[in-house]
mmCIF file of C-alpha atoms in Angstrom:
data_model
loop_
_atom_site.group_PDB
_atom_site.id
_atom_site.type_symbol
_atom_site.label_atom_id
_atom_site.label_comp_id
_atom_site.label_asym_id
_atom_site.label_seq_id
_atom_site.Cartn_x
_atom_site.Cartn_y
_atom_site.Cartn_z
ATOM 1 C CA UNK A 1 -35.310 11.280 -19.608
ATOM 2 C CA UNK A 2 -35.927 11.335 -15.338
ATOM 3 C CA UNK A 3 -32.733 11.618 -14.260
ATOM 4 C CA UNK A 4 -31.646 11.483 -10.254
ATOM 5 C CA UNK A 5 -29.710 13.447 -8.098
ATOM 6 C CA UNK A 6 -25.739 11.479 -6.884
ATOM 7 C CA UNK A 7 -23.819 12.594 -3.937
ATOM 8 C CA UNK A 8 -19.990 12.357 -4.223
ATOM 9 C CA UNK A 9 -18.732 14.049 -1.005
ATOM 10 C CA UNK A 10 -19.663 17.577 -1.389
ATOM 11 C CA UNK A 11 -20.297 17.350 -4.930
ATOM 12 C CA UNK A 12 -23.800 16.520 -6.454
ATOM 13 C CA UNK A 13 -24.160 15.121 -9.827
ATOM 14 C CA UNK A 14 -27.317 14.743 -12.200
ATOM 15 C CA UNK A 15 -27.534 11.902 -13.749
ATOM 16 C CA UNK A 16 -29.515 9.893 -15.955
ATOM 17 C CA UNK A 17 -32.181 6.907 -15.038
ATOM 18 C CA UNK A 18 -30.674 4.599 -17.165
ATOM 19 C CA UNK A 19 -26.873 5.000 -15.399
ATOM 20 C CA UNK A 20 -28.455 4.653 -12.177
ATOM 21 C CA UNK A 21 -29.858 0.970 -12.682
ATOM 22 C CA UNK A 22 -26.473 0.650 -13.699
ATOM 23 C CA UNK A 23 -24.509 -2.105 -11.068
ATOM 24 C CA UNK A 24 -23.091 0.040 -8.269
ATOM 25 C CA UNK A 25 -19.698 -1.207 -9.608
ATOM 26 C CA UNK A 26 -19.949 0.553 -12.860
ATOM 27 C CA UNK A 27 -20.898 3.732 -10.566
ATOM 28 C CA UNK A 28 -17.667 3.481 -8.085
ATOM 29 C CA UNK A 29 -16.147 3.955 -11.015
ATOM 30 C CA UNK A 30 -18.096 6.333 -12.122
ATOM 31 C CA UNK A 31 -17.377 8.775 -9.717
ATOM 32 C CA UNK A 32 -13.576 7.719 -9.761
ATOM 33 C CA UNK A 33 -13.738 9.625 -12.806
ATOM 34 C CA UNK A 34 -15.275 12.566 -11.553
ATOM 35 C CA UNK A 35 -14.018 13.204 -9.092
ATOM 36 C CA UNK A 36 -10.274 12.335 -9.855
ATOM 37 C CA UNK A 37 -10.010 9.720 -6.856
ATOM 38 C CA UNK A 38 -7.002 7.879 -8.827
ATOM 39 C CA UNK A 39 -3.649 8.579 -7.386
ATOM 40 C CA UNK A 40 -1.696 9.585 -11.355
ATOM 41 C CA UNK A 41 1.776 7.018 -10.270
ATOM 42 C CA UNK A 42 2.544 3.471 -9.672
ATOM 43 C CA UNK A 43 4.511 2.760 -6.094
ATOM 44 C CA UNK A 44 7.649 0.279 -7.427
ATOM 45 C CA UNK A 45 8.255 -1.090 -4.143
ATOM 46 C CA UNK A 46 10.681 -4.184 -5.139
ATOM 47 C CA UNK A 47 11.749 -5.269 -8.055
ATOM 48 C CA UNK A 48 14.223 -8.415 -9.272
ATOM 49 C CA UNK A 49 14.296 -10.225 -11.787
ATOM 50 C CA UNK A 50 11.356 -12.751 -10.388
ATOM 51 C CA UNK A 51 9.222 -10.341 -8.620
ATOM 52 C CA UNK A 52 7.245 -7.040 -8.647
ATOM 53 C CA UNK A 53 5.407 -5.796 -5.993
ATOM 54 C CA UNK A 54 3.355 -2.692 -6.502
ATOM 55 C CA UNK A 55 1.436 -0.703 -5.030
ATOM 56 C CA UNK A 56 -1.955 -0.293 -6.000
ATOM 57 C CA UNK A 57 -4.072 2.478 -6.126
ATOM 58 C CA UNK A 58 -7.744 1.797 -4.487
ATOM 59 C CA UNK A 59 -11.132 2.443 -7.421
ATOM 60 C CA UNK A 60 -8.241 0.461 -9.763
ATOM 61 C CA UNK A 61 -9.447 -3.329 -11.260
ATOM 62 C CA UNK A 62 -5.783 -5.751 -11.331
ATOM 63 C CA UNK A 63 -6.896 -6.402 -15.320
ATOM 64 C CA UNK A 64 -10.156 -7.047 -17.065
ATOM 65 C CA UNK A 65 -11.283 -8.875 -20.356
ATOM 66 C CA UNK A 66 -13.024 -5.184 -21.322
ATOM 67 C CA UNK A 67 -11.271 -3.203 -24.280
ATOM 68 C CA UNK A 68 -12.834 -0.419 -23.865
ATOM 69 C CA UNK A 69 -12.072 -0.456 -19.489
ATOM 70 C CA UNK A 70 -8.237 1.613 -20.371
ATOM 71 C CA UNK A 71 -6.939 2.496 -16.482
ATOM 72 C CA UNK A 72 -5.954 -0.623 -14.773
ATOM 73 C CA UNK A 73 -3.397 -1.784 -12.891
ATOM 74 C CA UNK A 74 -2.203 -4.231 -15.879
ATOM 75 C CA UNK A 75 -2.294 -1.143 -17.659
ATOM 76 C CA UNK A 76 -0.705 0.694 -14.986
ATOM 77 C CA UNK A 77 2.224 -1.576 -15.145
ATOM 78 C CA UNK A 78 2.413 -2.644 -19.058
ATOM 79 C CA UNK A 79 2.942 1.543 -18.948
ATOM 80 C CA UNK A 80 5.415 1.809 -16.671
ATOM 81 C CA UNK A 81 7.754 -1.689 -17.879
ATOM 82 C CA UNK A 82 6.341 -2.203 -20.557
ATOM 83 C CA UNK A 83 9.570 -4.727 -21.065
ATOM 84 C CA UNK A 84 7.832 -6.694 -19.026
ATOM 85 C CA UNK A 85 5.268 -7.601 -20.614
ATOM 86 C CA UNK A 86 4.981 -10.923 -21.550
ATOM 87 C CA UNK A 87 2.853 -11.788 -24.892
ATOM 88 C CA UNK A 88 1.962 -15.116 -24.432
ATOM 89 C CA UNK A 89 -0.090 -14.502 -21.040
ATOM 90 C CA UNK A 90 -3.843 -12.475 -21.755
ATOM 91 C CA UNK A 91 -3.052 -10.253 -19.406
ATOM 92 C CA UNK A 92 1.103 -8.950 -20.039
ATOM 93 C CA UNK A 93 1.774 -10.099 -16.451
ATOM 94 C CA UNK A 94 1.434 -13.746 -13.953
ATOM 95 C CA UNK A 95 -0.541 -11.773 -11.060
ATOM 96 C CA UNK A 96 1.115 -13.655 -8.063
ATOM 97 C CA UNK A 97 -2.688 -12.348 -5.898
ATOM 98 C CA UNK A 98 -5.784 -10.250 -6.139
ATOM 99 C CA UNK A 99 -7.019 -7.111 -4.147
ATOM 100 C CA UNK A 100 -10.724 -5.862 -4.821
ATOM 101 C CA UNK A 101 -11.417 -3.411 -6.686
ATOM 102 C CA UNK A 102 -11.669 -1.263 -3.486
ATOM 103 C CA UNK A 103 -9.023 -2.164 -2.237
ATOM 104 C CA UNK A 104 -5.330 -0.542 -2.280
ATOM 105 C CA UNK A 105 -1.542 -1.437 -1.409
ATOM 106 C CA UNK A 106 0.601 -4.288 -1.310
ATOM 107 C CA UNK A 107 0.724 -6.707 -4.509
ATOM 108 C CA UNK A 108 3.124 -9.218 -6.364
ATOM 109 C CA UNK A 109 3.814 -10.024 -9.731
ATOM 110 C CA UNK A 110 5.924 -12.878 -11.206
ATOM 111 C CA UNK A 111 8.014 -11.979 -13.754
ATOM 112 C CA UNK A 112 8.800 -15.933 -15.223
ATOM 113 C CA UNK A 113 7.096 -19.124 -15.388
ATOM 114 C CA UNK A 114 9.174 -20.222 -12.606
ATOM 115 C CA UNK A 115 8.912 -17.094 -10.545
ATOM 116 C CA UNK A 116 5.059 -17.992 -11.380
ATOM 117 C CA UNK A 117 5.526 -21.583 -9.870
ATOM 118 C CA UNK A 118 7.445 -20.875 -6.840
ATOM 119 C CA UNK A 119 4.512 -17.752 -6.264
ATOM 120 C CA UNK A 120 1.539 -20.844 -6.570
ATOM 121 C CA UNK A 121 3.297 -23.408 -4.467
ATOM 122 C CA UNK A 122 4.112 -20.959 -1.201
ATOM 123 C CA UNK A 123 0.453 -20.250 -1.497
ATOM 124 C CA UNK A 124 -0.433 -24.226 -1.269
ATOM 125 C CA UNK A 125 2.226 -24.433 1.460
ATOM 126 C CA UNK A 126 0.596 -21.734 3.570
ATOM 127 C CA UNK A 127 4.222 -19.630 3.486
ATOM 128 C CA UNK A 128 2.390 -16.377 2.671
ATOM 129 C CA UNK A 129 1.782 -14.075 4.988
ATOM 130 C CA UNK A 130 -1.161 -11.049 4.540
ATOM 131 C CA UNK A 131 -1.451 -7.667 6.942
ATOM 132 C CA UNK A 132 -4.389 -4.694 5.721
ATOM 133 C CA UNK A 133 -5.016 -1.886 7.565
ATOM 134 C CA UNK A 134 -8.146 -0.560 7.548
ATOM 135 C CA UNK A 135 -10.616 2.340 9.851
ATOM 136 C CA UNK A 136 -13.654 0.966 10.462
ATOM 137 C CA UNK A 137 -17.204 1.807 11.658
ATOM 138 C CA UNK A 138 -18.125 2.718 15.811
ATOM 139 C CA UNK A 139 -15.471 1.951 18.750
ATOM 140 C CA UNK A 140 -13.968 -1.710 19.125
ATOM 141 C CA UNK A 141 -13.399 -1.877 22.394
ATOM 142 C CA UNK A 142 -11.883 -5.157 23.049
ATOM 143 C CA UNK A 143 -7.956 -5.720 22.125
ATOM 144 C CA UNK A 144 -8.493 -8.215 19.166
ATOM 145 C CA UNK A 145 -10.770 -10.244 18.241
ATOM 146 C CA UNK A 146 -10.036 -13.476 16.151
ATOM 147 C CA UNK A 147 -13.517 -14.584 14.009
ATOM 148 C CA UNK A 148 -14.370 -17.349 13.131
ATOM 149 C CA UNK A 149 -16.730 -17.786 10.644
ATOM 150 C CA UNK A 150 -17.135 -19.201 7.377
ATOM 151 C CA UNK A 151 -18.729 -17.335 4.777
ATOM 152 C CA UNK A 152 -19.951 -17.858 0.860
ATOM 153 C CA UNK A 153 -21.373 -16.453 -1.975
ATOM 154 C CA UNK A 154 -24.491 -14.798 -1.754
ATOM 155 C CA UNK A 155 -26.724 -16.599 -4.437
ATOM 156 C CA UNK A 156 -28.713 -12.914 -4.736
ATOM 157 C CA UNK A 157 -25.746 -11.725 -5.918
ATOM 158 C CA UNK A 158 -24.385 -14.373 -8.783
ATOM 159 C CA UNK A 159 -25.369 -11.991 -11.432
ATOM 160 C CA UNK A 160 -24.337 -8.496 -9.396
ATOM 161 C CA UNK A 161 -21.323 -7.113 -7.642
ATOM 162 C CA UNK A 162 -20.190 -10.899 -6.479
ATOM 163 C CA UNK A 163 -21.328 -10.384 -2.460
ATOM 164 C CA UNK A 164 -20.396 -12.525 0.071
ATOM 165 C CA UNK A 165 -22.330 -13.669 3.025
ATOM 166 C CA UNK A 166 -21.653 -15.617 6.492
ATOM 167 C CA UNK A 167 -22.424 -19.094 6.764
ATOM 168 C CA UNK A 168 -25.915 -18.392 8.678
ATOM 169 C CA UNK A 169 -27.472 -16.734 6.363
ATOM 170 C CA UNK A 170 -30.138 -18.589 4.210
ATOM 171 C CA UNK A 171 -28.541 -17.424 1.304
ATOM 172 C CA UNK A 172 -25.242 -19.272 1.288
ATOM 173 C CA UNK A 173 -24.039 -21.048 -0.783
ATOM 174 C CA UNK A 174 -21.193 -23.301 -0.412
ATOM 175 C CA UNK A 175 -19.780 -21.779 2.880
ATOM 176 C CA UNK A 176 -16.147 -22.296 3.251
ATOM 177 C CA UNK A 177 -14.492 -21.584 7.478
ATOM 178 C CA UNK A 178 -12.579 -18.572 6.907
ATOM 179 C CA UNK A 179 -10.195 -17.452 9.911
ATOM 180 C CA UNK A 180 -9.257 -13.391 10.599
ATOM 181 C CA UNK A 181 -7.317 -12.008 12.958
ATOM 182 C CA UNK A 182 -7.893 -8.416 14.149
ATOM 183 C CA UNK A 183 -5.723 -6.073 16.717
ATOM 184 C CA UNK A 184 -6.928 -2.756 17.211
ATOM 185 C CA UNK A 185 -3.853 -0.023 16.953
ATOM 186 C CA UNK A 186 -6.057 3.221 17.745
ATOM 187 C CA UNK A 187 -9.490 4.894 18.263
ATOM 188 C CA UNK A 188 -11.295 7.742 17.753
ATOM 189 C CA UNK A 189 -13.009 9.927 15.324
ATOM 190 C CA UNK A 190 -14.040 9.618 11.865
ATOM 191 C CA UNK A 191 -14.907 13.025 10.272
ATOM 192 C CA UNK A 192 -16.388 13.228 14.069
ATOM 193 C CA UNK A 193 -18.171 9.400 14.201
ATOM 194 C CA UNK A 194 -16.560 6.609 16.905
ATOM 195 C CA UNK A 195 -14.128 4.429 14.597
ATOM 196 C CA UNK A 196 -11.039 2.570 14.833
ATOM 197 C CA UNK A 197 -8.148 2.155 13.117
ATOM 198 C CA UNK A 198 -7.315 -2.186 13.111
ATOM 199 C CA UNK A 199 -4.805 -4.281 11.870
ATOM 200 C CA UNK A 200 -6.277 -7.571 9.865
ATOM 201 C CA UNK A 201 -4.998 -10.546 9.271
ATOM 202 C CA UNK A 202 -6.664 -12.987 6.874
ATOM 203 C CA UNK A 203 -5.841 -16.353 7.594
ATOM 204 C CA UNK A 204 -7.298 -17.631 5.617
ATOM 205 C CA UNK A 205 -7.906 -16.122 1.812
ATOM 206 C CA UNK A 206 -11.478 -15.840 0.475
ATOM 207 C CA UNK A 207 -13.463 -13.465 -1.148
ATOM 208 C CA UNK A 208 -14.478 -10.387 0.786
ATOM 209 C CA UNK A 209 -13.215 -11.881 4.043
ATOM 210 C CA UNK A 210 -12.616 -8.540 5.849
ATOM 211 C CA UNK A 211 -14.802 -6.210 4.729
ATOM 212 C CA UNK A 212 -17.703 -9.437 5.573
ATOM 213 C CA UNK A 213 -15.933 -10.769 8.591
ATOM 214 C CA UNK A 214 -15.708 -6.645 9.819
ATOM 215 C CA UNK A 215 -19.704 -6.242 9.031
ATOM 216 C CA UNK A 216 -20.213 -9.704 11.022
ATOM 217 C CA UNK A 217 -18.701 -8.103 14.057
ATOM 218 C CA UNK A 218 -21.024 -4.722 13.576
ATOM 219 C CA UNK A 219 -17.325 -2.947 12.482
ATOM 220 C CA UNK A 220 -18.206 -2.275 9.063
ATOM 221 C CA UNK A 221 -14.957 -0.671 6.779
ATOM 222 C CA UNK A 222 -15.618 2.980 6.038
ATOM 223 C CA UNK A 223 -16.929 3.732 2.582
ATOM 224 C CA UNK A 224 -17.962 -0.012 1.675
ATOM 225 C CA UNK A 225 -21.147 0.706 0.137
ATOM 226 C CA UNK A 226 -21.493 -2.948 -0.751
ATOM 227 C CA UNK A 227 -21.311 -4.074 2.790
ATOM 228 C CA UNK A 228 -23.273 -1.469 4.878
ATOM 229 C CA UNK A 229 -25.960 -2.038 3.329
ATOM 230 C CA UNK A 230 -25.636 0.215 0.708
ATOM 231 C CA UNK A 231 -25.909 2.940 2.967
ATOM 232 C CA UNK A 232 -21.667 4.470 2.968
ATOM 233 C CA UNK A 233 -21.432 6.456 0.082
ATOM 234 C CA UNK A 234 -19.948 9.815 1.869
ATOM 235 C CA UNK A 235 -16.064 9.121 2.129
ATOM 236 C CA UNK A 236 -14.297 9.317 -0.399
ATOM 237 C CA UNK A 237 -12.770 5.667 -0.993
ATOM 238 C CA UNK A 238 -13.275 2.243 1.225
ATOM 239 C CA UNK A 239 -10.685 1.962 3.755
ATOM 240 C CA UNK A 240 -8.990 -1.337 3.249
ATOM 241 C CA UNK A 241 -5.384 -1.146 2.112
ATOM 242 C CA UNK A 242 -2.936 -3.649 2.112
ATOM 243 C CA UNK A 243 0.079 -3.201 3.868
ATOM 244 C CA UNK A 244 2.192 -5.912 4.367
ATOM 245 C CA UNK A 245 2.915 -9.637 2.132
ATOM 246 C CA UNK A 246 5.375 -12.056 3.744
ATOM 247 C CA UNK A 247 6.081 -14.360 0.379
ATOM 248 C CA UNK A 248 8.264 -16.893 1.039
ATOM 249 C CA UNK A 249 9.453 -19.408 -1.896
ATOM 250 C CA UNK A 250 12.350 -21.491 -2.746
ATOM 251 C CA UNK A 251 14.064 -18.430 -5.663
ATOM 252 C CA UNK A 252 13.729 -15.466 -2.263
ATOM 253 C CA UNK A 253 11.658 -14.086 0.155
ATOM 254 C CA UNK A 254 10.328 -11.023 0.628
ATOM 255 C CA UNK A 255 9.079 -8.836 2.805
ATOM 256 C CA UNK A 256 7.490 -6.249 1.283
ATOM 257 C CA UNK A 257 5.448 -3.192 2.659
ATOM 258 C CA UNK A 258 3.768 0.335 2.182
ATOM 259 C CA UNK A 259 3.010 3.075 4.602
ATOM 260 C CA UNK A 260 0.002 3.854 6.026
ATOM 261 C CA UNK A 261 -2.742 5.361 3.632
ATOM 262 C CA UNK A 262 -4.933 6.229 6.827
ATOM 263 C CA UNK A 263 -2.783 8.895 8.798
ATOM 264 C CA UNK A 264 -4.036 12.365 9.709
ATOM 265 C CA UNK A 265 -1.693 13.794 7.309
ATOM 266 C CA UNK A 266 -3.624 13.475 4.904
ATOM 267 C CA UNK A 267 -7.071 15.667 5.150
ATOM 268 C CA UNK A 268 -9.290 14.167 2.798
ATOM 269 C CA UNK A 269 -9.249 10.940 5.316
ATOM 270 C CA UNK A 270 -11.194 13.170 7.657
ATOM 271 C CA UNK A 271 -9.319 10.373 11.014
ATOM 272 C CA UNK A 272 -8.700 11.957 14.722
ATOM 273 C CA UNK A 273 -7.100 9.337 16.310
ATOM 274 C CA UNK A 274 -7.395 10.581 20.645
ATOM 275 C CA UNK A 275 -6.451 6.954 21.777
ATOM 276 C CA UNK A 276 -3.127 4.881 20.990
ATOM 277 C CA UNK A 277 -3.220 0.957 21.633
ATOM 278 C CA UNK A 278 -0.855 -0.528 20.136
ATOM 279 C CA UNK A 279 2.001 1.165 18.066
ATOM 280 C CA UNK A 280 2.321 -0.859 14.010
ATOM 281 C CA UNK A 281 6.012 -2.476 14.724
ATOM 282 C CA UNK A 282 7.394 -5.658 14.788
ATOM 283 C CA UNK A 283 6.372 -6.308 17.909
ATOM 284 C CA UNK A 284 2.333 -6.049 16.823
ATOM 285 C CA UNK A 285 2.919 -8.817 13.999
ATOM 286 C CA UNK A 286 4.470 -11.181 16.621
ATOM 287 C CA UNK A 287 1.413 -9.917 18.283
ATOM 288 C CA UNK A 288 -0.236 -11.857 15.937
ATOM 289 C CA UNK A 289 1.303 -14.980 15.949
ATOM 290 C CA UNK A 290 1.057 -15.865 19.406
ATOM 291 C CA UNK A 291 -2.322 -14.997 18.929
ATOM 292 C CA UNK A 292 -2.510 -17.689 15.821
ATOM 293 C CA UNK A 293 -0.284 -19.611 18.168
ATOM 294 C CA UNK A 294 -2.387 -19.382 20.811
ATOM 295 C CA UNK A 295 -5.605 -20.715 19.328
ATOM 296 C CA UNK A 296 -4.657 -23.198 16.345
ATOM 297 C CA UNK A 297 -7.410 -25.804 16.489
ATOM 298 C CA UNK A 298 -9.611 -25.128 14.220
ATOM 299 C CA UNK A 299 -12.720 -27.150 15.565
ATOM 300 C CA UNK A 300 -12.631 -24.386 19.066
ATOM 301 C CA UNK A 301 -12.158 -21.048 16.946
ATOM 302 C CA UNK A 302 -14.495 -18.606 19.025
ATOM 303 C CA UNK A 303 -14.381 -14.896 19.631
ATOM 304 C CA UNK A 304 -11.647 -14.128 22.559
ATOM 305 C CA UNK A 305 -11.218 -11.385 24.319
ATOM 306 C CA UNK A 306 -8.012 -10.196 27.042
#
């Protein structure tokens, strides 16, 4: 059988043609197995009678109908908290929201029907705030950008990885308005190439919204194979992390955050900041709110510069 070489970090694997023909999501999973990228522990961020908040490792699915897929967040939580499993649910738990396979960070589970209903109402009434950290390619010169660009399904990818595209693509189907606020935190170099660390706040919650919007402004998230036109395969992960979740419900208010995974102390990040624009503190989060209030006319959104 003909084979191909597939580079993963500093290693080169000889893979059969049959595997190369698979969707890249399966190759990504193979990469994780070969390099043992997954974290071997589940970080618990918050636990009450109503909610469990954990930090999802990168390159991990939330749940799956595939019985052969043993490595999922559902499986990890089930192993850690077997007493919390709800046998009446298809996937054992009420997952309040979702994260992409490649995205790490804060994710919330409701532990009973009342909590699940309260969380759903919070999302419906816009009482939820989610903040993400990312390393993107290139140096973003503006201190902030407000991105107003509708996105929809790429009709070429319906049976593939569910890729999304912006409304100006001829392949865009059923676009929906989408808004993202981006604040620059640091500029520097990742593996000796220009890069920027940013804080991202999605005002809308579309599939792949942050990844599509970063690609749209010309600063693709580092390691994002799908939105780098299948070019960015060298990094050990996609540099997108769910950093903070604020969830205000009728039962209790949650404000949970993780540590910043994109730090210089982790040598795998290959990240060297050279310019510090903002500190990741409450003033920065307040600035996000100010920017949103100053541009809250949905019909007149545009790219803004200070």
